[in-house]
Amino acid sequence: PGSGHVDIDPDSFFRETTMTMNPLDPSSYPQRTATLSTGRTYRFVDTGPPSTQSGPTFLCIHGFPDSWYGYRHQIPHWSRVARVIVPDMLGYGGTDKPRDASEYSTKKLCADLTALLDLLDVDRAVVIGHDWGSFTAGRFALWAPDRLQALVL
């Protein structure tokens, strides 16, 4: 207790996750679309809390040009120890695509990410940025430090 160690049967887990989330089939991932308090509509993957423990929440931010699908290989594995949330960032996939370039400022993107965490009742997250998503993740750490559990760039 308290060590952070979780006993998981890797064979059983692998069978379960490969049956439920298949990297070759985007529809096998738990996706939803919601309008945030910022007024924008985002599509995102949300695995929900892991069944084995109450672990951290990973908020994964993709780069350019990409979508949530860029994390398709990581999501099934990370979801065994964490809740994994991966939005299509503004302008990509099933998320809103404003025509005005000023809508894509990192300040507004970070406000959207904070609103997404609010929508999902997540107080703090491990924010993971890939490629250009690392820039947004770094700004999130600067502008919303109270929502950050850890930062991975």
mmCIF file of C-alpha atoms in Angstrom, residues 29-152:
data_model
loop_
_atom_site.group_PDB
_atom_site.id
_atom_site.type_symbol
_atom_site.label_atom_id
_atom_site.label_comp_id
_atom_site.label_asym_id
_atom_site.label_seq_id
_atom_site.Cartn_x
_atom_site.Cartn_y
_atom_site.Cartn_z
ATOM 1 C CA TYR A 29 -11.372 3.754 -29.153
ATOM 2 C CA PRO A 30 -13.713 5.469 -26.661
ATOM 3 C CA GLN A 31 -14.345 8.769 -28.470
ATOM 4 C CA ARG A 32 -16.804 11.503 -27.768
ATOM 5 C CA THR A 33 -17.569 15.038 -28.835
ATOM 6 C CA ALA A 34 -18.560 17.837 -26.465
ATOM 7 C CA THR A 35 -18.974 21.589 -26.484
ATOM 8 C CA LEU A 36 -16.662 23.166 -23.922
ATOM 9 C CA SER A 37 -17.366 26.207 -21.747
ATOM 10 C CA THR A 38 -15.198 28.178 -24.206
ATOM 11 C CA GLY A 39 -17.892 27.583 -26.831
ATOM 12 C CA ARG A 40 -15.765 25.310 -28.982
ATOM 13 C CA THR A 41 -16.616 21.719 -29.832
ATOM 14 C CA TYR A 42 -13.869 19.147 -29.340
ATOM 15 C CA ARG A 43 -13.652 15.478 -30.232
ATOM 16 C CA PHE A 44 -11.499 13.455 -27.864
ATOM 17 C CA VAL A 45 -10.630 9.992 -26.650
ATOM 18 C CA ASP A 46 -11.312 9.397 -22.959
ATOM 19 C CA THR A 47 -10.523 5.970 -21.543
ATOM 20 C CA GLY A 48 -12.004 6.768 -18.143
ATOM 21 C CA PRO A 49 -10.175 5.772 -14.957
ATOM 22 C CA PRO A 50 -8.155 2.530 -15.038
ATOM 23 C CA SER A 51 -9.988 -0.466 -13.622
ATOM 24 C CA THR A 52 -6.981 -1.588 -11.555
ATOM 25 C CA GLN A 53 -6.501 1.539 -9.434
ATOM 26 C CA SER A 54 -7.227 5.202 -9.145
ATOM 27 C CA GLY A 55 -4.272 6.494 -11.120
ATOM 28 C CA PRO A 56 -3.309 9.810 -12.666
ATOM 29 C CA THR A 57 -4.877 11.406 -15.708
ATOM 30 C CA PHE A 58 -2.751 11.791 -18.837
ATOM 31 C CA LEU A 59 -3.725 14.670 -21.125
ATOM 32 C CA CYS A 60 -1.954 14.062 -24.435
ATOM 33 C CA ILE A 61 -1.492 16.903 -26.903
ATOM 34 C CA HIS A 62 -0.645 15.987 -30.489
ATOM 35 C CA GLY A 63 1.516 17.948 -32.901
ATOM 36 C CA PHE A 64 1.249 19.178 -36.477
ATOM 37 C CA PRO A 65 -0.253 17.750 -38.606
ATOM 38 C CA ASP A 66 -1.818 15.022 -36.529
ATOM 39 C CA SER A 67 -4.839 14.029 -34.452
ATOM 40 C CA TRP A 68 -5.622 11.911 -31.387
ATOM 41 C CA TYR A 69 -4.846 8.919 -33.614
ATOM 42 C CA GLY A 70 -1.124 9.723 -33.344
ATOM 43 C CA TYR A 71 -1.309 8.312 -29.801
ATOM 44 C CA ARG A 72 -3.171 5.142 -30.888
ATOM 45 C CA HIS A 73 -0.340 2.805 -29.859
ATOM 46 C CA GLN A 74 0.189 4.400 -26.431
ATOM 47 C CA ILE A 75 -3.457 4.769 -25.352
ATOM 48 C CA PRO A 76 -4.222 1.059 -24.706
ATOM 49 C CA HIS A 77 -1.037 0.553 -22.677
ATOM 50 C CA TRP A 78 -1.182 3.786 -20.680
ATOM 51 C CA SER A 79 -4.866 3.234 -19.915
ATOM 52 C CA ARG A 80 -4.029 0.302 -17.640
ATOM 53 C CA VAL A 81 -2.475 2.716 -15.105
ATOM 54 C CA ALA A 82 -4.019 6.088 -15.963
ATOM 55 C CA ARG A 83 -7.038 7.796 -17.406
ATOM 56 C CA VAL A 84 -5.955 8.847 -20.896
ATOM 57 C CA ILE A 85 -7.529 11.881 -22.571
ATOM 58 C CA VAL A 86 -6.427 12.769 -26.093
ATOM 59 C CA PRO A 87 -8.260 15.568 -27.917
ATOM 60 C CA ASP A 88 -8.148 16.406 -31.569
ATOM 61 C CA MET A 89 -6.641 19.851 -31.167
ATOM 62 C CA LEU A 90 -8.372 22.891 -32.619
ATOM 63 C CA GLY A 91 -8.437 22.684 -36.416
ATOM 64 C CA TYR A 92 -7.970 18.916 -36.602
ATOM 65 C CA GLY A 93 -10.173 15.847 -36.938
ATOM 66 C CA GLY A 94 -13.595 16.186 -35.347
ATOM 67 C CA THR A 95 -12.792 19.397 -33.447
ATOM 68 C CA ASP A 96 -13.925 22.877 -34.510
ATOM 69 C CA LYS A 97 -11.957 24.562 -37.287
ATOM 70 C CA PRO A 98 -12.242 28.354 -36.921
ATOM 71 C CA ARG A 99 -11.339 30.402 -39.989
ATOM 72 C CA ASP A 100 -9.835 33.280 -37.963
ATOM 73 C CA ALA A 101 -6.137 32.585 -37.276
ATOM 74 C CA SER A 102 -6.269 34.487 -33.966
ATOM 75 C CA GLU A 103 -8.479 31.707 -32.561
ATOM 76 C CA TYR A 104 -5.463 29.374 -32.597
ATOM 77 C CA SER A 105 -3.347 31.265 -30.042
ATOM 78 C CA THR A 106 -1.759 29.042 -27.421
ATOM 79 C CA LYS A 107 -3.558 31.076 -24.750
ATOM 80 C CA LYS A 108 -6.907 30.090 -26.267
ATOM 81 C CA LEU A 109 -5.788 26.490 -26.814
ATOM 82 C CA CYS A 110 -4.801 26.256 -23.144
ATOM 83 C CA ALA A 111 -8.167 27.725 -22.133
ATOM 84 C CA ASP A 112 -9.795 24.962 -24.201
ATOM 85 C CA LEU A 113 -7.676 22.278 -22.509
ATOM 86 C CA THR A 114 -8.567 23.651 -19.076
ATOM 87 C CA ALA A 115 -12.240 23.662 -20.088
ATOM 88 C CA LEU A 116 -11.889 20.041 -21.261
ATOM 89 C CA LEU A 117 -10.469 19.037 -17.868
ATOM 90 C CA ASP A 118 -13.348 20.907 -16.188
ATOM 91 C CA LEU A 119 -15.894 19.102 -18.361
ATOM 92 C CA LEU A 120 -14.402 15.748 -17.328
ATOM 93 C CA ASP A 121 -14.078 16.698 -13.623
ATOM 94 C CA VAL A 122 -10.285 16.354 -13.683
ATOM 95 C CA ASP A 123 -8.478 18.609 -11.205
ATOM 96 C CA ARG A 124 -4.890 17.922 -12.297
ATOM 97 C CA ALA A 125 -3.264 16.012 -15.133
ATOM 98 C CA VAL A 126 0.053 14.780 -16.403
ATOM 99 C CA VAL A 127 0.282 16.828 -19.594
ATOM 100 C CA ILE A 128 2.151 15.114 -22.422
ATOM 101 C CA GLY A 129 3.125 17.079 -25.526
ATOM 102 C CA HIS A 130 4.394 15.653 -28.805
ATOM 103 C CA ASP A 131 5.945 17.708 -31.612
ATOM 104 C CA TRP A 132 4.155 21.096 -31.733
ATOM 105 C CA GLY A 133 1.938 19.839 -28.916
ATOM 106 C CA SER A 134 4.992 20.258 -26.671
ATOM 107 C CA PHE A 135 4.841 24.014 -27.167
ATOM 108 C CA THR A 136 1.190 24.087 -26.108
ATOM 109 C CA ALA A 137 1.936 21.747 -23.183
ATOM 110 C CA GLY A 138 4.718 24.075 -22.008
ATOM 111 C CA ARG A 139 2.384 27.062 -22.157
ATOM 112 C CA PHE A 140 -0.274 25.080 -20.288
ATOM 113 C CA ALA A 141 2.281 24.570 -17.489
ATOM 114 C CA LEU A 142 2.943 28.325 -17.467
ATOM 115 C CA TRP A 143 -0.693 29.486 -17.549
ATOM 116 C CA ALA A 144 -2.415 26.715 -15.561
ATOM 117 C CA PRO A 145 0.162 25.402 -13.075
ATOM 118 C CA ASP A 146 -2.556 24.497 -10.581
ATOM 119 C CA ARG A 147 -3.981 22.003 -13.106
ATOM 120 C CA LEU A 148 -0.611 20.341 -13.757
ATOM 121 C CA GLN A 149 0.513 17.179 -11.990
ATOM 122 C CA ALA A 150 3.562 16.704 -14.233
ATOM 123 C CA LEU A 151 4.818 17.811 -17.639
ATOM 124 C CA VAL A 152 6.251 15.495 -20.310
#
